[in-house]
Tab-separated table of C-alpha atoms and ligand atoms in Angstrom:
chain	number	residue	atom	x	y	z
S	271	MET	CA	-71.482	102.286	119.710
S	272	THR	CA	-69.188	99.996	121.651
S	273	ASP	CA	-65.502	100.828	121.500
S	274	ALA	CA	-63.171	98.067	120.311
S	275	PRO	CA	-61.873	96.182	123.350
S	276	LYS	CA	-58.517	97.385	124.532
S	277	LEU	CA	-57.427	94.437	126.632
S	278	ILE	CA	-56.492	91.522	124.335
S	279	ASP	CA	-54.528	88.592	125.711
S	280	PRO	CA	-51.890	86.559	123.860
S	281	PHE	CA	-54.540	84.094	122.676
S	282	ALA	CA	-56.577	86.886	121.009
S	283	ARG	CA	-59.232	86.803	123.773
S	284	ALA	CA	-60.752	90.197	124.571
S	285	ILE	CA	-60.951	90.755	128.333
S	286	THR	CA	-64.257	92.494	128.959
S	287	TYR	CA	-65.283	90.964	132.280
S	288	LEU	CA	-63.786	91.701	135.693
S	289	ARG	CA	-64.740	89.845	138.853
S	290	VAL	CA	-63.888	91.717	141.964
S	291	SER	CA	-63.642	90.325	145.483
S	292	VAL	CA	-64.332	93.202	147.855
S	293	THR	CA	-63.720	91.310	151.096
S	294	ASP	CA	-62.471	87.942	152.276
S	295	ARG	CA	-64.888	88.068	155.248
S	296	CYS	CA	-68.236	86.389	155.433
S	297	ASP	CA	-71.145	85.866	157.810
S	298	PHE	CA	-71.322	82.200	156.781
S	299	ARG	CA	-68.769	79.402	156.916
S	300	CYS	CA	-69.794	77.085	154.088
S	301	VAL	CA	-68.095	73.738	154.481
S	302	TYR	CA	-66.694	73.673	150.922
S	303	CYS	CA	-65.448	77.265	151.107
S	304	MET	CA	-63.958	78.038	154.528
S	305	SER	CA	-62.895	76.293	157.662
S	306	GLU	CA	-64.904	77.206	160.713
S	307	ASN	CA	-62.114	79.174	162.326
S	308	MET	CA	-60.933	81.068	159.272
S	309	THR	CA	-58.235	83.689	159.796
S	310	PHE	CA	-59.019	86.782	157.832
S	311	LEU	CA	-56.641	89.357	156.416
S	312	PRO	CA	-55.757	92.468	158.409
S	313	LYS	CA	-57.886	95.381	157.271
S	314	LYS	CA	-54.958	97.393	155.922
S	315	GLU	CA	-54.255	94.628	153.442
S	316	LEU	CA	-57.617	95.155	151.800
S	317	LEU	CA	-58.160	97.715	149.100
S	318	SER	CA	-60.042	100.692	150.459
S	319	LEU	CA	-63.327	101.575	148.780
S	320	GLU	CA	-61.610	104.502	147.059
S	321	GLU	CA	-58.894	102.172	145.757
S	322	LEU	CA	-61.534	99.731	144.544
S	323	ASP	CA	-63.272	102.526	142.678
S	324	ARG	CA	-60.001	103.704	141.128
S	325	LEU	CA	-59.005	100.227	140.017
S	326	CYS	CA	-62.405	99.274	138.626
S	327	THR	CA	-62.600	102.594	136.798
S	328	ALA	CA	-59.200	101.931	135.214
S	329	PHE	CA	-60.473	98.560	133.990
S	330	VAL	CA	-63.693	100.134	132.658
S	331	ASP	CA	-61.609	102.757	130.818
S	332	GLN	CA	-59.653	99.851	129.286
S	333	GLY	CA	-62.732	98.183	127.871
S	334	VAL	CA	-64.148	96.091	130.666
S	335	ARG	CA	-67.937	96.069	130.178
S	336	LYS	CA	-69.089	93.823	132.955
S	337	LEU	CA	-68.269	93.924	136.675
S	338	ARG	CA	-69.231	91.190	139.068
S	339	ILE	CA	-68.744	91.945	142.737
S	340	THR	CA	-68.093	89.015	144.994
S	341	GLY	CA	-66.114	87.957	148.073
S	342	GLY	CA	-66.286	86.610	150.805
S	343	GLU	CA	-69.705	88.073	151.247
S	344	PRO	CA	-69.662	91.426	149.395
S	345	LEU	CA	-72.588	92.844	151.313
S	346	VAL	CA	-70.872	92.529	154.702
S	347	ARG	CA	-68.118	94.905	153.620
S	348	ARG	CA	-68.686	98.128	155.534
S	349	GLY	CA	-69.632	100.992	153.246
S	350	ILE	CA	-69.990	98.752	150.187
S	351	MET	CA	-72.997	100.747	148.997
S	352	ASP	CA	-70.674	103.744	148.490
S	353	TYR	CA	-68.759	101.626	146.040
S	354	PHE	CA	-71.962	100.594	144.171
S	355	ARG	CA	-73.143	104.209	144.115
S	356	GLY	CA	-69.782	105.107	142.573
S	357	MET	CA	-70.019	102.446	139.870
S	358	LYS	CA	-73.447	103.704	138.914
S	359	ARG	CA	-71.773	106.538	136.973
S	360	HIS	CA	-70.219	103.972	134.582
S	361	ILE	CA	-73.617	102.379	133.939
S	362	GLU	CA	-75.129	105.824	133.333
S	363	SER	CA	-72.334	106.866	130.987
S	364	GLY	CA	-72.858	103.677	128.969
S	365	LYS	CA	-69.270	102.509	129.525
S	366	LEU	CA	-70.405	99.587	131.599
S	367	ASP	CA	-73.070	97.177	130.346
S	368	GLU	CA	-73.529	95.332	133.579
S	369	LEU	CA	-72.921	95.734	137.313
S	370	THR	CA	-73.784	92.644	139.231
S	371	LEU	CA	-72.937	90.615	142.316
S	372	THR	CA	-72.790	87.144	143.764
S	373	THR	CA	-74.089	87.004	147.307
S	374	ASN	CA	-75.236	84.555	149.923
S	375	GLY	CA	-78.418	86.633	150.202
S	376	SER	CA	-78.239	87.238	153.937
S	377	GLN	CA	-78.111	91.047	153.602
S	378	LEU	CA	-80.438	91.540	150.645
S	379	ARG	CA	-83.415	92.623	152.756
S	380	ARG	CA	-81.280	95.640	153.689
S	381	PHE	CA	-79.668	96.371	150.376
S	382	ALA	CA	-81.700	95.039	147.403
S	383	LYS	CA	-83.612	98.212	146.742
S	384	GLU	CA	-80.546	100.376	146.845
S	385	LEU	CA	-78.632	97.974	144.603
S	386	ALA	CA	-81.405	98.264	142.037
S	387	GLU	CA	-81.140	102.056	142.263
S	388	CYS	CA	-77.422	101.792	141.554
S	389	GLY	CA	-78.092	100.060	138.244
S	390	VAL	CA	-77.803	96.452	139.347
S	391	LYS	CA	-80.339	94.405	137.361
S	392	ARG	CA	-79.454	90.850	138.251
S	393	VAL	CA	-77.981	89.042	141.232
S	394	ASN	CA	-76.650	85.561	141.716
S	395	ILE	CA	-77.684	84.176	145.074
S	396	SER	CA	-76.058	81.056	146.442
S	397	LEU	CA	-78.404	78.529	148.024
S	398	ASP	CA	-77.554	74.866	148.191
S	399	THR	CA	-80.551	73.453	150.002
S	400	LEU	CA	-84.131	74.288	150.961
S	401	ASP	CA	-83.928	72.269	154.119
S	402	GLU	CA	-83.379	74.381	157.219
S	403	LYS	CA	-81.325	71.864	159.060
S	404	LYS	CA	-79.128	71.032	156.112
S	405	PHE	CA	-78.694	74.721	155.380
S	406	ALA	CA	-77.353	75.219	158.859
S	407	GLU	CA	-74.991	72.251	158.416
S	408	ILE	CA	-73.643	73.422	155.045
S	409	THR	CA	-73.293	77.139	155.903
S	410	ARG	CA	-72.503	76.457	159.602
S	411	TRP	CA	-73.535	80.039	160.584
S	412	GLY	CA	-76.374	80.759	158.158
S	413	ARG	CA	-80.107	80.819	158.656
S	414	LEU	CA	-82.285	79.689	155.776
S	415	ALA	CA	-85.215	81.993	156.629
S	416	GLN	CA	-83.008	85.043	156.363
S	417	VAL	CA	-81.760	84.054	152.904
S	418	LEU	CA	-85.268	83.250	151.657
S	419	ASP	CA	-86.371	86.668	152.875
S	420	GLY	CA	-83.385	88.198	151.048
S	421	ILE	CA	-84.503	86.483	147.849
S	422	ASP	CA	-87.987	87.886	148.328
S	423	ALA	CA	-86.487	91.368	148.818
S	424	ALA	CA	-84.437	91.032	145.644
S	425	GLN	CA	-87.461	90.067	143.576
S	426	GLU	CA	-89.571	92.800	145.143
S	427	ALA	CA	-86.859	95.292	144.154
S	428	GLY	CA	-87.154	94.073	140.546
S	429	LEU	CA	-83.820	92.288	140.437
S	430	ARG	CA	-83.592	89.171	138.346
S	431	VAL	CA	-82.351	86.351	140.524
S	432	LYS	CA	-80.260	83.379	139.533
S	433	ILE	CA	-79.699	80.725	142.151
S	434	ASN	CA	-76.249	79.129	142.381
S	435	VAL	CA	-76.260	75.626	143.794
S	436	VAL	CA	-73.047	73.736	144.588
S	437	ALA	CA	-73.714	70.094	143.807
S	438	LEU	CA	-72.871	68.202	146.957
S	439	LYS	CA	-72.791	64.458	147.066
S	440	GLY	CA	-74.733	63.333	150.092
S	441	GLY	CA	-75.637	67.009	150.667
S	442	ASN	CA	-78.344	68.121	148.242
S	443	GLU	CA	-78.615	65.082	145.990
S	444	ASP	CA	-82.048	64.191	147.345
S	445	GLU	CA	-83.415	67.688	146.712
S	446	LEU	CA	-82.439	68.100	143.054
S	447	GLU	CA	-85.971	68.029	141.576
S	448	LYS	CA	-87.406	70.069	144.404
S	449	ILE	CA	-84.850	72.869	143.875
S	450	VAL	CA	-85.526	72.969	140.128
S	451	GLU	CA	-89.267	73.183	140.700
S	452	TRP	CA	-88.903	75.824	143.409
S	453	CYS	CA	-86.806	78.016	141.092
S	454	ALA	CA	-89.235	77.480	138.198
S	455	ASP	CA	-92.185	78.508	140.345
S	456	ARG	CA	-90.421	81.749	141.307
S	457	GLY	CA	-89.220	82.563	137.791
S	458	MET	CA	-85.568	82.120	138.686
S	459	ASP	CA	-82.800	80.648	136.595
S	460	LEU	CA	-80.451	78.222	138.213
S	461	THR	CA	-76.835	77.231	137.938
S	462	PHE	CA	-75.227	74.121	139.313
S	463	ILE	CA	-71.563	74.278	140.276
S	464	GLU	CA	-69.129	71.418	140.747
S	465	VAL	CA	-67.044	71.633	143.914
S	466	MET	CA	-63.615	73.031	143.119
S	467	PRO	CA	-60.398	72.252	144.953
S	468	MET	CA	-59.817	75.650	146.547
S	469	GLY	CA	-58.188	76.402	149.878
S	470	ASP	CA	-57.481	74.199	152.868
S	471	LEU	CA	-60.669	73.258	154.652
S	472	GLY	CA	-59.328	71.313	157.538
S	473	ASN	CA	-61.271	68.066	157.957
S	474	GLU	CA	-63.553	68.272	154.920
S	475	ASP	CA	-62.633	65.704	152.306
S	476	ARG	CA	-63.094	67.297	148.870
S	477	LEU	CA	-63.494	64.057	146.983
S	478	ASP	CA	-66.279	63.090	149.345
S	479	GLN	CA	-68.219	66.236	148.391
S	480	TYR	CA	-67.748	65.865	144.667
S	481	TRP	CA	-70.908	65.154	142.669
S	482	SER	CA	-70.281	65.154	138.943
S	483	LEU	CA	-72.649	67.388	136.998
S	484	LYS	CA	-72.721	64.766	134.290
S	485	ASP	CA	-74.548	62.526	136.761
S	486	LEU	CA	-76.687	65.402	137.995
S	487	ARG	CA	-77.726	66.283	134.473
S	488	ALA	CA	-78.564	62.676	133.635
S	489	ARG	CA	-80.848	62.666	136.612
S	490	LEU	CA	-82.610	65.830	135.503
S	491	GLU	CA	-83.230	64.251	132.118
S	492	LYS	CA	-85.294	61.549	133.804
S	493	THR	CA	-87.876	64.184	134.733
S	494	TRP	CA	-87.488	66.991	132.167
S	495	THR	CA	-86.569	67.601	128.549
S	496	LEU	CA	-83.452	69.715	128.311
S	497	SER	CA	-82.611	71.636	125.141
S	498	GLU	CA	-79.038	72.697	124.690
S	499	LEU	CA	-78.571	76.451	124.372
S	500	SER	CA	-75.725	77.617	122.195
S	501	GLU	CA	-75.129	80.855	124.084
S	502	SER	CA	-71.832	81.308	125.832
S	503	THR	CA	-70.970	83.946	128.401
S	504	GLY	CA	-67.259	83.328	127.895
S	505	GLY	CA	-67.189	81.465	131.198
S	506	PRO	CA	-67.279	77.942	132.402
S	507	ALA	CA	-71.080	77.555	132.224
S	508	ARG	CA	-73.080	75.563	129.674
S	509	TYR	CA	-76.783	76.292	129.478
S	510	VAL	CA	-79.919	74.297	128.753
S	511	ARG	CA	-83.578	75.274	128.616
S	512	VAL	CA	-86.025	73.118	130.506
S	513	ASN	CA	-88.803	72.695	127.911
S	514	GLU	CA	-91.532	72.045	130.456
S	515	THR	CA	-90.810	75.050	132.730
S	516	GLY	CA	-89.038	77.456	130.351
S	517	GLN	CA	-86.310	78.090	132.917
S	518	LYS	CA	-82.643	78.214	132.070
S	519	ILE	CA	-80.225	75.938	133.867
S	520	GLY	CA	-76.475	76.387	133.774
S	521	PHE	CA	-73.773	73.832	134.590
S	522	ILE	CA	-70.423	75.094	135.740
S	523	THR	CA	-68.023	72.213	135.308
S	524	PRO	CA	-64.515	73.603	135.529
S	525	LEU	CA	-63.131	70.165	136.214
S	526	THR	CA	-64.726	68.121	133.479
S	527	HIS	CA	-64.894	70.662	130.687
S	528	ASN	CA	-62.291	72.739	129.051
S	529	PHE	CA	-63.844	76.151	128.735
S	530	CYS	CA	-60.632	78.178	128.658
S	531	GLU	CA	-60.565	78.920	124.947
S	532	SER	CA	-63.420	81.388	125.198
S	533	CYS	CA	-62.370	82.919	128.545
S	534	ASN	CA	-63.005	86.664	128.631
S	535	ARG	CA	-62.398	87.356	132.315
S	536	VAL	CA	-59.873	88.143	134.990
S	537	ARG	CA	-60.238	88.299	138.759
S	538	LEU	CA	-59.228	90.911	141.230
S	539	THR	CA	-58.746	89.847	144.819
S	540	CYS	CA	-59.688	91.987	147.779
S	541	THR	CA	-55.999	92.778	148.229
S	542	GLY	CA	-55.557	94.019	144.686
S	543	GLN	CA	-53.925	90.982	143.140
S	544	LEU	CA	-55.016	90.349	139.609
S	545	PHE	CA	-55.411	86.685	138.752
S	546	GLN	CA	-55.458	86.103	135.046
S	547	CYS	CA	-56.862	82.630	135.534
S	548	LEU	CA	-58.871	81.016	138.363
S	549	GLY	CA	-56.797	77.872	138.177
S	550	GLN	CA	-53.268	79.270	138.005
S	551	GLU	CA	-51.122	80.930	140.628
S	552	ASP	CA	-49.889	83.691	138.282
S	553	GLU	CA	-50.812	87.100	139.617
S	554	ALA	CA	-50.017	90.779	139.308
S	555	ASP	CA	-49.849	93.081	142.364
S	556	LEU	CA	-51.938	96.047	141.298
S	557	ARG	CA	-52.279	97.316	144.878
S	558	LYS	CA	-48.590	98.171	144.974
S	559	VAL	CA	-48.778	100.053	141.683
S	560	LEU	CA	-51.892	101.852	142.923
S	561	ARG	CA	-50.353	102.857	146.265
S	562	ASP	CA	-46.984	103.819	144.741
S	563	ASN	CA	-48.713	106.170	142.314
S	564	PRO	CA	-51.551	107.869	144.183
S	565	ASP	CA	-51.983	110.671	141.606
S	566	ASN	CA	-51.126	109.031	138.354
S	567	ASP	CA	-53.044	106.208	136.703
S	568	ALA	CA	-50.611	105.655	133.792
S	569	PRO	CA	-48.453	103.094	135.670
S	570	LEU	CA	-51.638	101.290	136.760
S	571	VAL	CA	-52.912	101.067	133.205
S	572	ALA	CA	-49.515	99.806	132.086
S	573	ALA	CA	-49.532	97.168	134.836
S	574	ILE	CA	-53.009	95.996	133.821
S	575	HIS	CA	-51.865	95.620	130.223
S	576	ALA	CA	-48.717	93.810	131.282
S	577	ALA	CA	-50.782	91.373	133.373
S	578	ILE	CA	-53.237	90.648	130.560
S	579	ALA	CA	-50.293	90.000	128.249
S	580	LYS	CA	-49.411	87.112	130.572
S	581	LYS	CA	-52.876	85.515	130.757
S	582	PRO	CA	-52.244	81.766	130.446
S	583	LYS	CA	-54.052	79.565	127.953
S	584	GLY	CA	-55.870	77.499	130.593
S	585	HIS	CA	-55.953	75.843	133.966
S	586	ASP	CA	-54.790	72.557	135.462
S	587	PHE	CA	-57.565	71.318	137.761
S	588	ASP	CA	-57.901	67.589	137.542
S	589	TYR	CA	-59.921	65.225	139.721
S	590	SER	CA	-59.359	62.242	137.479
S	591	ARG	CA	-56.719	60.655	139.687
S	592	GLN	CA	-57.611	59.823	143.232
S	593	ASN	CA	-55.874	62.824	144.561
S	594	VAL	CA	-56.829	66.353	143.708
S	595	ALA	CA	-54.214	67.498	141.250
S	596	GLY	CA	-53.949	71.175	140.446
S	597	THR	CA	-55.345	72.027	143.878
S	598	MET	CA	-55.108	75.732	144.620
S	599	SER	CA	-53.757	76.875	147.967
S	600	ARG	CA	-55.824	80.078	148.073
S	601	HIS	CA	-59.436	80.234	149.163
S	602	MET	CA	-62.335	81.023	146.893
S	603	SER	CA	-63.374	83.763	149.319
S	604	HIS	CA	-60.106	85.538	148.713
S	605	THR	CA	-60.071	85.245	144.962
S	606	GLY	CA	-63.809	85.642	144.554
S	607	GLY	CA	-65.913	82.775	143.254
O	183	SAM	N1	-70.489	84.790	149.540
O	183	SAM	C1	-71.025	84.872	148.249
O	183	SAM	C2	-71.805	83.649	147.873
O	183	SAM	O1	-71.706	82.648	148.589
O	183	SAM	O2	-72.517	83.702	146.880
O	183	SAM	C3	-70.015	85.183	147.170
O	183	SAM	C4	-68.700	84.499	147.241
O	183	SAM	S1	-68.740	82.749	147.054
O	183	SAM	C5	-67.041	82.333	147.175
O	183	SAM	C6	-69.133	82.588	145.324
O	183	SAM	C7	-69.613	81.237	144.868
O	183	SAM	O3	-68.571	80.323	144.984
O	183	SAM	C8	-70.799	80.716	145.645
O	183	SAM	O4	-71.827	80.355	144.734
O	183	SAM	C9	-70.253	79.507	146.325
O	183	SAM	O5	-71.199	78.502	146.478
O	183	SAM	C10	-69.119	79.091	145.397
O	183	SAM	N2	-68.059	78.295	146.024
O	183	SAM	C11	-67.377	78.553	147.141
O	183	SAM	N3	-66.453	77.604	147.342
O	183	SAM	C12	-66.547	76.735	146.324
O	183	SAM	C13	-65.871	75.539	145.960
O	183	SAM	N4	-64.901	75.046	146.691
O	183	SAM	N5	-66.248	74.919	144.828
O	183	SAM	C14	-67.275	75.405	144.053
O	183	SAM	N6	-67.933	76.542	144.338
O	183	SAM	C15	-67.581	77.174	145.448
O	184	SF4	FE1	-69.304	82.819	152.570
O	184	SF4	FE2	-70.012	82.505	150.055
O	184	SF4	FE3	-67.892	81.164	151.034
O	184	SF4	FE4	-70.333	80.494	151.813
O	184	SF4	S1	-69.525	80.366	149.727
O	184	SF4	S2	-68.566	80.850	153.161
O	184	SF4	S3	-71.379	82.448	151.813
O	184	SF4	S4	-68.046	83.334	150.789
């Protein structure tokens, strides 16, 4: 039996889903995510693996049933498998329903099997193009072959794979149908994401990259029949079933849809800040509470509850005017996408 959720926010939403960024570092430099010469945080700012375990365990004890590990690139964090091995105990005890991660796929050949052994059943892998040259342009430092091999490794290990594609005007527009077919052939679901106004990217012009998913979806409907699925994960994704292929396609449209009313999640940064909402600057410094109280979790639990009690109703992103209102100063890689 599932215990009643213990973390309820002021709008009666039960918080059962924690996304955790375990590092701000990455082996890629995707143009919409980071500038090429990113400055990363000093190591001591980051939560140690032990601190991550302690914090996540506190959330699990307070009713969180799903953990998604992200970054930066979670699999470049040294020793990250120790963390996954630690979380396995919560899956085994039945306290946690799901342990999962979002990755760029570059390290999956090394880690997929072990992730599966730790209780991970599904992974989201980000891949915006199947064209080698374009892949190198978008990720700057990535190699397509390595990611494709990582996807193979994940499937060989029995992990279910969902591909995340950021819709990029002038970037992957011409590959839309090809990507859908490629995923269908490999039995993979697919989610399209609208570019969000996160972080300062130097020269990249965010409005130039923006491709509305409304347009993208209309294009899909020229080739396939899409049936609306009613399911909601409590997040910003809407799902359809492609009748012809059976695959599920999600659309994450934080800018054109208001999904906040069903939000069930909070985000922990790699430095232990808890963001109650992706689109608001409000945060709680859980690292300080953790480090001030090395042997006592009661203040930590109290701080978590206090933070949830301040979860705002919704966010303020808005592309509708010709400047990007509600733009966030922090990077996605810090907060965790
Ligand atoms: N490195 C991992 C990866 O790429 O999957 C995990 C972290 S990444 C920040 C998580 C997701 O956020 C990826 O699917 C990425 O494409 C997406 N993302 C990054 N910056 C974004 C932006 N500005 N707008 C929309 N999605 C973004
Ligand atoms: Fe790295 Fe992921 Fe950001 Fe790309 S989207 S730079 S892979 S963190």
